[in-house]
Short mmCIF file of C-alpha atoms in Angstrom, two decimals:
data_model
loop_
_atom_site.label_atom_id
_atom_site.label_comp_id
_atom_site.label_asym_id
_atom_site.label_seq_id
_atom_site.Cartn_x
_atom_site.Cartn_y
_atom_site.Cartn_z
CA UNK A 25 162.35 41.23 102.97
CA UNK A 26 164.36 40.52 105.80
CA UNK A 27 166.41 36.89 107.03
CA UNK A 28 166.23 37.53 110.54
CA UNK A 29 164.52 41.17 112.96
CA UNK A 30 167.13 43.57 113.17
CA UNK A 31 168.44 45.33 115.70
CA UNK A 32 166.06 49.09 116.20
CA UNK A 33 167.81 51.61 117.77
CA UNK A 34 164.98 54.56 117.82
CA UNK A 35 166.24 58.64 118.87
CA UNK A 36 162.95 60.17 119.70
CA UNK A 37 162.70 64.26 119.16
CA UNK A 38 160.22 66.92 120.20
CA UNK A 39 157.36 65.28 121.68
CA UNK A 40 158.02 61.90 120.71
CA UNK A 41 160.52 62.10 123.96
CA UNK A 42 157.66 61.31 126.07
CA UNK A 43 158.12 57.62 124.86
CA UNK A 44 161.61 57.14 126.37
CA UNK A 45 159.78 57.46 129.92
CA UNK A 46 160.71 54.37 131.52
CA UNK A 47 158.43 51.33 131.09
CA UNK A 48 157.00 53.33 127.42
CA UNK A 49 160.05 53.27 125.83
CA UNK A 50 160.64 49.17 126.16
CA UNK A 51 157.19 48.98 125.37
CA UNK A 52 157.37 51.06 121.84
CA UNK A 53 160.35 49.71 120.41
CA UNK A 54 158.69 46.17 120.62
CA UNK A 55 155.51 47.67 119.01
CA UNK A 56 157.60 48.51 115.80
CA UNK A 57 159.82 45.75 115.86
CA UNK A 58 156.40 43.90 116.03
CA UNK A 59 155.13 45.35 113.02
CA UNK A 60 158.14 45.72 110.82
CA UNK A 61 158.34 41.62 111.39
CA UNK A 62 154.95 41.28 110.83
CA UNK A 63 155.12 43.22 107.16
CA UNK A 64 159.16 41.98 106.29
CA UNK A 65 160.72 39.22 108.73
CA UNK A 66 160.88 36.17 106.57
CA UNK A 67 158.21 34.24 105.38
CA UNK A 68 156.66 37.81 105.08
CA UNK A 69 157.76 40.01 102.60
CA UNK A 70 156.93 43.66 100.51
CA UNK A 71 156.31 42.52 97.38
CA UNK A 72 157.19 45.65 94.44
CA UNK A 73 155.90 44.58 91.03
CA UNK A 74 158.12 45.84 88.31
CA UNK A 75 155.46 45.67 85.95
CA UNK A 76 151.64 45.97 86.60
CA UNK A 77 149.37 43.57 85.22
CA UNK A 78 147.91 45.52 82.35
CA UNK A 79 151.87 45.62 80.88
CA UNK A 80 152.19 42.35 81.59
CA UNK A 81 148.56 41.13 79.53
CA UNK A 82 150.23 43.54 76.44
CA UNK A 83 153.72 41.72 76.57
CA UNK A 84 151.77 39.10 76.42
CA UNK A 85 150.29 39.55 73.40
CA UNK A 86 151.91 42.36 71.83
CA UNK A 87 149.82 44.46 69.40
CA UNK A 88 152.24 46.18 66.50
CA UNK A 89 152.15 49.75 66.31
CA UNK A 90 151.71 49.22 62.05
CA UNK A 91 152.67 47.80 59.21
CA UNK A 92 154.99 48.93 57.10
CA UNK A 93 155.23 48.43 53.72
CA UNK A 94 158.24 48.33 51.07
CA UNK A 95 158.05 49.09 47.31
CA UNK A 96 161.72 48.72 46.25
CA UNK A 97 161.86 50.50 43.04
CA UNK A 98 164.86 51.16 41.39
CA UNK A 99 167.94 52.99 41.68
CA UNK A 100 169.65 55.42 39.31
CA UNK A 101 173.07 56.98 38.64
CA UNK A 102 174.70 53.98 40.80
CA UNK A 103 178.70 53.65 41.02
CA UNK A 104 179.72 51.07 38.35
CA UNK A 105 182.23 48.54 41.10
CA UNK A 106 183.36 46.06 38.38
CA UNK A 107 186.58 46.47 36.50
CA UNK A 108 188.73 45.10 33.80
CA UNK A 109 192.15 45.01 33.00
CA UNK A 110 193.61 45.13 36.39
CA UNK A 111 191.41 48.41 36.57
CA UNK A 112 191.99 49.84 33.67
CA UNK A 113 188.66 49.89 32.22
CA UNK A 114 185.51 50.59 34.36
CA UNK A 115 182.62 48.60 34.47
CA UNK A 116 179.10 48.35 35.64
CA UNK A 117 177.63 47.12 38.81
CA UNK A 118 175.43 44.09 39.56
CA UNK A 119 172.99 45.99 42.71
CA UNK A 120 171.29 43.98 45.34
CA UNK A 121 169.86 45.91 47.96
CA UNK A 122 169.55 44.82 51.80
CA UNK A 123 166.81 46.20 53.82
CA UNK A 124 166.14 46.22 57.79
CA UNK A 125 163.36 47.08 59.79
CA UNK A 126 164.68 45.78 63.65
CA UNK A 127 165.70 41.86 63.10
CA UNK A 128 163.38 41.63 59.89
CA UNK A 129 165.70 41.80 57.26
CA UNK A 130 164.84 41.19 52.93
CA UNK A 131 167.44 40.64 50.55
CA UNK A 132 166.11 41.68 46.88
CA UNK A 133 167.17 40.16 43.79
CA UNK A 134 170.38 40.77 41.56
CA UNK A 135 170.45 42.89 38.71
CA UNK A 136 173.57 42.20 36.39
CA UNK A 137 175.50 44.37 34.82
CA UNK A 138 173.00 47.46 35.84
CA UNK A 139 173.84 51.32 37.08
CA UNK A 140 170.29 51.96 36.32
CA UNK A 141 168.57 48.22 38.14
CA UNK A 142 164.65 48.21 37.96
CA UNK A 143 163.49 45.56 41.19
CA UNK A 144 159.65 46.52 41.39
CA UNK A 145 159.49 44.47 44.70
CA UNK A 146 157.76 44.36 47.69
CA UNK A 147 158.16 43.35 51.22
CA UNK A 148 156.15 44.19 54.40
CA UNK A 149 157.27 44.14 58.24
CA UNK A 150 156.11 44.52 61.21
CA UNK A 151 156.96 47.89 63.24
CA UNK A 152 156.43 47.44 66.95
CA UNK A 153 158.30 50.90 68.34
CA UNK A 154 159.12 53.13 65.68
CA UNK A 155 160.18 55.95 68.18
CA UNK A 156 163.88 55.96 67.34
CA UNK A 157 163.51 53.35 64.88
CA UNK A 158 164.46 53.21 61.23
CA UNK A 159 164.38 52.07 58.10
CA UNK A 160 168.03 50.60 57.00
CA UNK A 161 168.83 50.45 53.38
CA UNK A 162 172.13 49.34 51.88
CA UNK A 163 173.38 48.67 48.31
CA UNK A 164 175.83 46.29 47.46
CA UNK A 165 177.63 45.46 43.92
CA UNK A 166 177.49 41.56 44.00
CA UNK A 167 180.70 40.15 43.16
CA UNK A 168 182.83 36.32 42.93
CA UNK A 169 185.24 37.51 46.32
CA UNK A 170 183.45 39.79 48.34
CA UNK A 171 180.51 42.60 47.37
CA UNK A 172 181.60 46.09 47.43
CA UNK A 173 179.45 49.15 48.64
CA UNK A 174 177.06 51.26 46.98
CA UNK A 175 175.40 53.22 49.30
CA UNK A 176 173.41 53.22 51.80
CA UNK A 177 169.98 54.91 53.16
CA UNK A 178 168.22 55.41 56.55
CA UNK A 179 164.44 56.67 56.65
CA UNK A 180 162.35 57.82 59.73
CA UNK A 181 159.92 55.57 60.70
CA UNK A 182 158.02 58.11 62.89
CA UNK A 183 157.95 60.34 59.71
CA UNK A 184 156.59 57.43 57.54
CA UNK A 185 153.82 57.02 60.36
CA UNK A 186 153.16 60.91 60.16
CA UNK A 187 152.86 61.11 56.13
CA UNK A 188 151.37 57.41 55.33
CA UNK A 189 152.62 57.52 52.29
CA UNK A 190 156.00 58.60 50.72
CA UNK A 191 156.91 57.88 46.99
CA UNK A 192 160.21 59.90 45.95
CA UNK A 193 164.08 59.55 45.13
CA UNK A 194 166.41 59.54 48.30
CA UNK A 195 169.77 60.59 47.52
CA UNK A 196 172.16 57.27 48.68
CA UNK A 197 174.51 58.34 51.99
CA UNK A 198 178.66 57.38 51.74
CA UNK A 199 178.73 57.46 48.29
CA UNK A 200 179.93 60.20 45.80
CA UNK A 201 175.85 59.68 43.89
CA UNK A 202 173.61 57.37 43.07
CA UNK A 203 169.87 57.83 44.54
CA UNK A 204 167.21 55.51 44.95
CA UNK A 205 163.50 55.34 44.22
CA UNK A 206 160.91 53.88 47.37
CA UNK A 207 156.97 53.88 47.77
CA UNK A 208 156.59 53.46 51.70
CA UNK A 209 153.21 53.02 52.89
CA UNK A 210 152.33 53.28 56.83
CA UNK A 211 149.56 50.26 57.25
CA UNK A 212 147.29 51.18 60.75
CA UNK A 213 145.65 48.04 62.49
CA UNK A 214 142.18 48.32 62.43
CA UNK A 215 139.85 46.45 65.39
CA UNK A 216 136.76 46.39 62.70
CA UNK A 217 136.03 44.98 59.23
CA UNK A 218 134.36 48.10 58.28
CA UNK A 219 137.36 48.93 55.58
CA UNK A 220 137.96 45.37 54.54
CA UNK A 221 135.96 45.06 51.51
CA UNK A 222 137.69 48.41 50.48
CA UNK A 223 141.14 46.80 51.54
CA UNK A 224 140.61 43.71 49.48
CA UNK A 225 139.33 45.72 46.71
CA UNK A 226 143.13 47.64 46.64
CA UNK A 227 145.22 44.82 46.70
CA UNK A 228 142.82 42.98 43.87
CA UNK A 229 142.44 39.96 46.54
CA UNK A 230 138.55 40.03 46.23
CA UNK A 231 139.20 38.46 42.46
CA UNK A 232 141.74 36.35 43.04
CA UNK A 233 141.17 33.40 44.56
CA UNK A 234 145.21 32.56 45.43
CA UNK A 235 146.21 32.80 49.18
CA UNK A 236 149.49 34.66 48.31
CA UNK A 237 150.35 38.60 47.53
CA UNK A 238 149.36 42.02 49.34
CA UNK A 239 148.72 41.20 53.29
CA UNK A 240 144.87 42.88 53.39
CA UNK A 241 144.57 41.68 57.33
CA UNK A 242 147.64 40.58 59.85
CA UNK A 243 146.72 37.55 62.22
CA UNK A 244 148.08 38.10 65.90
CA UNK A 245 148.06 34.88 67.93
CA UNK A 246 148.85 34.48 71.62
CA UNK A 247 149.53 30.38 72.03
CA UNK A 248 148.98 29.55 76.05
CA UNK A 249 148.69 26.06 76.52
CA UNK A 250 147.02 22.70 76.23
CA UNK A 251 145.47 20.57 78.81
CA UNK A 252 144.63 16.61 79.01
CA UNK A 253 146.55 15.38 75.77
CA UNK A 254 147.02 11.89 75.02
CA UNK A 255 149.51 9.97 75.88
CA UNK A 256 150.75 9.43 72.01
CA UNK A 257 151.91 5.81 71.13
CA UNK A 258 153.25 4.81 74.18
CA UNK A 259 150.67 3.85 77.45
CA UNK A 260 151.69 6.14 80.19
CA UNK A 261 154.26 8.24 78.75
CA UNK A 262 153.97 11.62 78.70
CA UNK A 263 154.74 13.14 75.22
CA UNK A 264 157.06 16.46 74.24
CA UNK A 265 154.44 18.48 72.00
CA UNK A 266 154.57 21.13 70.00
CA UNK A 267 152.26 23.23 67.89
CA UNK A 268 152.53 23.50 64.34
CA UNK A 269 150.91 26.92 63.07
CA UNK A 270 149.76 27.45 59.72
CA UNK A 271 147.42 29.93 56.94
CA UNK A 272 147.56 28.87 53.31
CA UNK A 273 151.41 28.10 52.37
CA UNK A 274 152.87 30.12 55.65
CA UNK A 275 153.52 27.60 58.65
CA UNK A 276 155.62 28.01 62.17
CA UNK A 277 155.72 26.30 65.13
CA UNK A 278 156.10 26.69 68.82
CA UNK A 279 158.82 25.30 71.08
CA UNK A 280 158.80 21.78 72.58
CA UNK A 281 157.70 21.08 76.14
CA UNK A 282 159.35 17.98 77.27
CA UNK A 283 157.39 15.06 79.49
CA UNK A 284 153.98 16.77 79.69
CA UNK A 285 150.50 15.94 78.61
CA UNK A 286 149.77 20.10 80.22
CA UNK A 287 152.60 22.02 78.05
CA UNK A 288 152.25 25.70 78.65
CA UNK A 289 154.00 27.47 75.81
CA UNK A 290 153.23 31.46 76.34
CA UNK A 291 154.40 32.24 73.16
CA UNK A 292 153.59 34.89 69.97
CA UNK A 293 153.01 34.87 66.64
CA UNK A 294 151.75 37.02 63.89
CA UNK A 295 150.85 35.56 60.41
CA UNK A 296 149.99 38.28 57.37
CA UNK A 297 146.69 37.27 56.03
CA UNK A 298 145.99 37.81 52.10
CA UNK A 299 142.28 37.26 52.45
CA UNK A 300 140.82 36.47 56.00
CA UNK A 301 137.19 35.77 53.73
CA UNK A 302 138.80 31.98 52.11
CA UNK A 303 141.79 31.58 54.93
CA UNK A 304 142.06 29.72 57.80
CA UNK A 305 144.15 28.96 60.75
CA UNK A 306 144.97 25.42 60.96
CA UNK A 307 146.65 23.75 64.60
CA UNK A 308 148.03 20.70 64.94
CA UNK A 309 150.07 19.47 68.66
CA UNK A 310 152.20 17.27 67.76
CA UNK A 311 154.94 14.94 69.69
CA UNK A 312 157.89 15.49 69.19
CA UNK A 313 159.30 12.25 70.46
CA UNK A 314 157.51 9.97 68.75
CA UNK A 315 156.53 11.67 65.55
CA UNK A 316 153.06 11.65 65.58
CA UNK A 317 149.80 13.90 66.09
CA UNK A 318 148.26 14.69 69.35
CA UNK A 319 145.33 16.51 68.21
CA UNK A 320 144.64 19.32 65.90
CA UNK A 321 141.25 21.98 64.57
CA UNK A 322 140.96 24.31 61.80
CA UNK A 323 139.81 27.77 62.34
CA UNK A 324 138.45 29.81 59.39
CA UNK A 325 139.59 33.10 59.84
CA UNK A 326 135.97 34.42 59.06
CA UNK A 327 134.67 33.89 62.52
CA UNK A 328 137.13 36.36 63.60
CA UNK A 329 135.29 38.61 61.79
CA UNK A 330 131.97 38.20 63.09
CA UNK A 331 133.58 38.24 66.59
CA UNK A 332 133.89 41.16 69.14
CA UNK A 333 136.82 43.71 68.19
CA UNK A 334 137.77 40.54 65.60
CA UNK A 335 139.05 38.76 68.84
CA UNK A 336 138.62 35.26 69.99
CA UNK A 337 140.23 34.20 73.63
CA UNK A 338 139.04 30.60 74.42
CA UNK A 339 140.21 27.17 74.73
CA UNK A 340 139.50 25.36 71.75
CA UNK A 341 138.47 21.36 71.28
CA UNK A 342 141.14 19.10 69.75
CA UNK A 343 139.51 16.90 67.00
CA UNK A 344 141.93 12.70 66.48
CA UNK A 345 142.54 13.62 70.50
CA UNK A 346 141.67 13.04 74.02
CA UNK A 347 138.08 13.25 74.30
CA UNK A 348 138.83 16.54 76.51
CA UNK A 349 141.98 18.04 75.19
CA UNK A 350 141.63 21.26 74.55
CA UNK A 351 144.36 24.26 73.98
CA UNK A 352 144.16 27.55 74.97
CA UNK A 353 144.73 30.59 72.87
CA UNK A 354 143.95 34.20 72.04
CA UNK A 355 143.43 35.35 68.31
CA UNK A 356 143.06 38.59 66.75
CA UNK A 357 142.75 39.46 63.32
CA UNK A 358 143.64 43.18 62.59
CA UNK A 359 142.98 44.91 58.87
CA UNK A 360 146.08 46.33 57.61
CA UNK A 361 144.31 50.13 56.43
CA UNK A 362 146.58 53.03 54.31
CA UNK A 363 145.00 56.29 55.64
CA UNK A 364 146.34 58.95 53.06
CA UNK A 365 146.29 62.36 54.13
CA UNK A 366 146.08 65.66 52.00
CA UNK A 367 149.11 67.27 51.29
CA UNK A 368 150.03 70.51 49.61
CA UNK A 369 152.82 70.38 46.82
CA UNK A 370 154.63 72.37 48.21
CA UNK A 371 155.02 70.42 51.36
CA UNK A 372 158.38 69.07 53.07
CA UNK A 373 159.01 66.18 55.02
CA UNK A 374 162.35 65.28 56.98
CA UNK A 375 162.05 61.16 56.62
CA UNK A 376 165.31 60.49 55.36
CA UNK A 377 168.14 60.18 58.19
CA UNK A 378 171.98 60.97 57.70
CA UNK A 379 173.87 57.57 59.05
CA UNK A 380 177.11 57.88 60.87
CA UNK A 381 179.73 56.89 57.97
CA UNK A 382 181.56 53.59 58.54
CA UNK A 383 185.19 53.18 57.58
CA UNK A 384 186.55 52.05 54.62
CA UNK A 385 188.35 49.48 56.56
CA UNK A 386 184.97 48.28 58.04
CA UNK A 387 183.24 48.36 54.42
CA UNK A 388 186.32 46.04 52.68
CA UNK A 389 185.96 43.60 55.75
CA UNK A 390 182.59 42.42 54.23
CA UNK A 391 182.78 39.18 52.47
CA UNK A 392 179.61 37.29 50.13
CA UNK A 393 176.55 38.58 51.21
CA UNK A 394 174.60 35.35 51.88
CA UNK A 395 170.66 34.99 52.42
CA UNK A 396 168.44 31.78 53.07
CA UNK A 397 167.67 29.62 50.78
CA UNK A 398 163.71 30.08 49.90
CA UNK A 399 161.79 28.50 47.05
CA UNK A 400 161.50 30.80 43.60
CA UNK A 401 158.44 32.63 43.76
CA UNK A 402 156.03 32.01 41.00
CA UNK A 403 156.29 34.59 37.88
CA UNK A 404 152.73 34.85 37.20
CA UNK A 405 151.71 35.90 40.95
CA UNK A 406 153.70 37.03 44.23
CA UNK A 407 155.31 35.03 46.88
CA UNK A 408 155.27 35.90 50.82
CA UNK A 409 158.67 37.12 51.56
CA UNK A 410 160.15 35.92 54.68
CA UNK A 411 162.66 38.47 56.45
CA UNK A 412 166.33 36.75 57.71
CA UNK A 413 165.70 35.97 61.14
CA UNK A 414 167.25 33.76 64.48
CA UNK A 415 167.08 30.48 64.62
CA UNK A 416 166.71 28.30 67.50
CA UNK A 417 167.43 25.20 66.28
CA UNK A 418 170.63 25.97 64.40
CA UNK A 419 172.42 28.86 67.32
CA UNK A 420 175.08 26.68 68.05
CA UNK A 421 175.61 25.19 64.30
CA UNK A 422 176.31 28.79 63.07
CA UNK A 423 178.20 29.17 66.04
CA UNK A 424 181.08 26.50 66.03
CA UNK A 425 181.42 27.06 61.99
CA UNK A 426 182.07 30.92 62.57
CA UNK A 427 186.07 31.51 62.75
CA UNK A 428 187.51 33.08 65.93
CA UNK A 429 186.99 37.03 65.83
CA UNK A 430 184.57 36.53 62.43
CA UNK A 431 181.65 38.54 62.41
CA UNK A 432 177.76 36.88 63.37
CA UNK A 433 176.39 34.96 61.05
CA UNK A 434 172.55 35.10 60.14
CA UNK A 435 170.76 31.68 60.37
CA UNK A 436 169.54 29.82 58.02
CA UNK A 437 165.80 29.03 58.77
CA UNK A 438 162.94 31.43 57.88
CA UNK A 439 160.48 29.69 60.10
CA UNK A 440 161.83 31.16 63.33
CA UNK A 441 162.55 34.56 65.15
CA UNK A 442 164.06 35.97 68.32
CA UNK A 443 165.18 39.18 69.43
CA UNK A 444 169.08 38.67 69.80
CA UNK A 445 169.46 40.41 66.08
CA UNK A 446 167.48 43.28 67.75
CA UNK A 447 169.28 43.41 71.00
CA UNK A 448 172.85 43.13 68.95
CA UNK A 449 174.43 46.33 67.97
CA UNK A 450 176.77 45.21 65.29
CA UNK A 451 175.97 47.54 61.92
CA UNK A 452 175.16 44.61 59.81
CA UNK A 453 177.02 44.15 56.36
CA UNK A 454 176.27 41.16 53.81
CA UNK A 455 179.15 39.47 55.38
CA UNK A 456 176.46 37.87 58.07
CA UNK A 457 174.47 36.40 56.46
CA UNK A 458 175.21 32.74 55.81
CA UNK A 459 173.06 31.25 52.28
CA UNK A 460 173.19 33.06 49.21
CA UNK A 461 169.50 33.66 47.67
CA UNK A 462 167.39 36.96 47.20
CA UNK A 463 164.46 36.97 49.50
CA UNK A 464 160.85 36.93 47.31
CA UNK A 465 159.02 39.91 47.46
CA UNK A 466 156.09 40.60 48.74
CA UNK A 467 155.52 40.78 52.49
CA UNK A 468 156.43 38.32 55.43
CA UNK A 469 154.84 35.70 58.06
CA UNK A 470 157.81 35.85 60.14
CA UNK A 471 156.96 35.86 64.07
CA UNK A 472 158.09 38.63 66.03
CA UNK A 473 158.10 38.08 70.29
CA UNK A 474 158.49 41.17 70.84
CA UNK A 475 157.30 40.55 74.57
CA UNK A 476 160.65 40.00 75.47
CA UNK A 477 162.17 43.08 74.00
CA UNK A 478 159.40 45.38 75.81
CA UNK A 479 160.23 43.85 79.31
CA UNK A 480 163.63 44.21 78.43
CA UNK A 481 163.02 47.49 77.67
CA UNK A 482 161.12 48.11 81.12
CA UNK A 483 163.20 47.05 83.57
CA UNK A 484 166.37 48.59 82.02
CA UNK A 485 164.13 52.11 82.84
CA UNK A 486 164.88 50.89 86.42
CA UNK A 487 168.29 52.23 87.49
CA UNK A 488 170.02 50.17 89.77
CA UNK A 489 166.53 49.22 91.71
CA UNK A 490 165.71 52.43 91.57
CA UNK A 491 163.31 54.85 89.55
CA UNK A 492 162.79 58.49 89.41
CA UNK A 493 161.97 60.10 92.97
CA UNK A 494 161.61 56.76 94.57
CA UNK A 495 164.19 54.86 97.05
CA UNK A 496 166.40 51.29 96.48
CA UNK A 497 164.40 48.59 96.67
CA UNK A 498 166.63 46.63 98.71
CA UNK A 499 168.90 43.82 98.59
CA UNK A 500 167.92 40.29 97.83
CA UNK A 501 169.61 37.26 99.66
CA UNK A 502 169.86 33.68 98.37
CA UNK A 503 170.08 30.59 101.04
CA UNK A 504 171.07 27.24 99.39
CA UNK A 505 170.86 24.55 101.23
#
């Protein structure tokens, strides 16, 4: 848009010079001036959407591209890091392994005294854009000072995605040898519960009646807002609510809206479902302030799958609330399916990825590798694992304890996300993370707003206003009164 008309100074050529007759040419400079006020003169304006509204409606509620999921083996033939007698005599190692998929990030357990370790764990994540995205493996020898290196592995994801399912020994980058033995499977998100009996029937969760272990369905949920809640204890004031997510032992929650009784949230989150059959999705709103509930329903997961493309997009009655509070969401229930392909034996794959090497200097910088703290998973059946994530709530704690020039630190609660881990482009070592405890295996609940990341992604395709064959947009001018 434009402040003020500008000046026009028009050069007619050819036959256009028939308008600079006297009494035409007065006549059609005001005739454009007219119109360019009438589309761009202040308070009209050109209005040039950066993103159209179907882009907009799938940052909103971001569908993942797959699953992936994680069998961390074992490892053979690893270095042995630990020495006695000032180095004399060589020991063994006691592995760990740290693995990355964007900012969802699994520790696995410690195996003492081990070239050879044997983890047998599993861990799922979420893979929103796996074009130029990868797998990120590393191997560290735990130790009392700092952890040394044992290697380190990259894999394809777009290669994973092509083959479904690889099961072989990678030989480990930057090291002299050592290899290490994966199962990756490449879960696709299926609309329908056609496969789900068959899905169930894989993972052994139509038997078992727990609400833990292999993820047979992932829950997507788009949280918009509430309307009419209560006022909470106090007569006319307006409370600070919150949502508190949960299915089975996996809870989040949303972000607080301050002094409202008509919070809109617009935020994401993804739950993985063992068994949609005997979960459900239970909501409370709470307030914050005054530490009690504003309303709250439970949703079995089962009407999902009776619904339309296992969607639901309604607002939804509050029971203990106003008599019409309501909150608005949209839920969709996807089933995770492994679609194995035929293969000859003799076939070839290029999954694995050579990593640039780092320096040793960089490597001896790292100091004890640290993970959150999560309860012990149980030893008869397996525990959701919950990748190392952001944390809202405790940014600036990690922040002022961090020593000048130190590297990040990794929070220290599970039940959050963000994307600043993705958008960083540190090569993360052990040395970031900030509690020291192996994360338990078996897939993760952690949310993933990736609606952020894509528009980030979208307007950086924008060059300076600009995109391909097209002119500046303009300049845009600020009055503050």
């Amino acid at each position: 848009f434009l402040c003020n008309l500008q000046l026009l100074e028009i050069n007619w050529t050819g036959l256009t010079n028939l308008l600079d007759v006297p009494g035409l040419n007065g006549l059609s400079d005001t005739i454009i001036l007219d119109i360019i006020s009438n589309y761009l003169v202040l308070p009209n304006r050109i209005t040039v959407p950066l993103v159209s509204e179907v882009q907009i409606a799938q940052l909103r509620f971001p569908i993942p591209k797959g699953v992936l999921r994680i069998h961390f083996i074992e490892a053979q033939d690893l270095e042995g890091k630990d020495t006695y007698l000032k180095g004399i005599v060589k020991g063994k190692s006691d592995p760990y392994g740290i693995i990355r998929v964007g900012n969802q990030i699994f520790q696995s357990k410690v195996i003492k005294e081990n070239l050879n370790p044997k983890w047998n764990e599993v861990y799922e994540a979420l893979v929103y854009e796996h074009p130029g995205q990868e797998l990120e493996i590393e191997l560290f020898d735990e130790d009392p000072d700092k952890d040394d290196f044992l290697g380190s592995l990259m894999i394809d994801l777009i290669e994973v995605e092509k083959e479904r399912l690889l099961d072989e020994w990678f030989t480990l980058d930057e090291v002299s040898k050592g290899k290490l033995h994966l199962k990756l499977e490449w879960l696709t998100l299926m609309p329908t519960a056609e496969n789900l009996d068959k899905v169930l029937t894989s993972i052994k969760a139509d038997k078992d009646q727990a609400n833990d272990g292999l993820s047979s369905a992932l829950l997507i949920l788009y949280l918009d807002s509430a309307r009419n809640l209560p006022s909470g204890k106090k007569i006319n004031s307006n409370p600070n609510p919150l949502v508190l997510l949960s299915v089975g032992h996996k809870a989040q929650e949303s972000k607080i809206r301050y002094k409202t009784n008509e919070p809109v949230w617009e935020e994401n989150f993804t739950f993985f479902v063992h068994n949609p059959k005997r979960q459900d999705l239970e909501v409370e709103v709470r307030d914050e302030q005054h530490q009690c509930s504003l309303g709250n329903f439970k949703l079995p997961l089962s009407q999902l799958l009776e619904s339309e493309d296992l969607t639901m997009h309604q607002r939804f009655h509050l029971s203990n609330s106003g008599p019409n509070s309501t909150i608005n969401m949209k839920i969709a229930l996807r089933v995770l399916s492994l679609e194995k392909q035929a293969r000859s034996p003799d076939h070839q794959h290029s999954a694995q990825v050579k990593r640039p090497s780092l320096s040793k200097d960089a490597r001896k910088s790292s100091f004890k590798p640290q993970v959150p703290v999560s309860p012990p998973p149980d030893s008869n059946k397996p525990v959701p694992a919950s990748p190392v994530t952001d944390s809202d709530k405790k940014t600036d704690t990690a922040e002022k304890s961090q020593p000048p020039n130190a590297s990040p630190q990794w929070p220290t609660d599970l039940s959050r996300s963000s994307s600043s881990l993705h958008a960083s482009n540190f090569s993360y070592s052990p040395s970031h993370l900030s509690v020291k405890e192996p994360t338990p295996s078996i897939a993760s609940d952690i949310s993933l707003p990736i609606a952020t990341q894509e528009l980030r992604q979208r307007l950086r395709q924008l060059e300076n206003g600009t995109t391909l064959g097209q002119s500046p947009l303009g300049q845009i001018q600020l009055t503050i009164r």
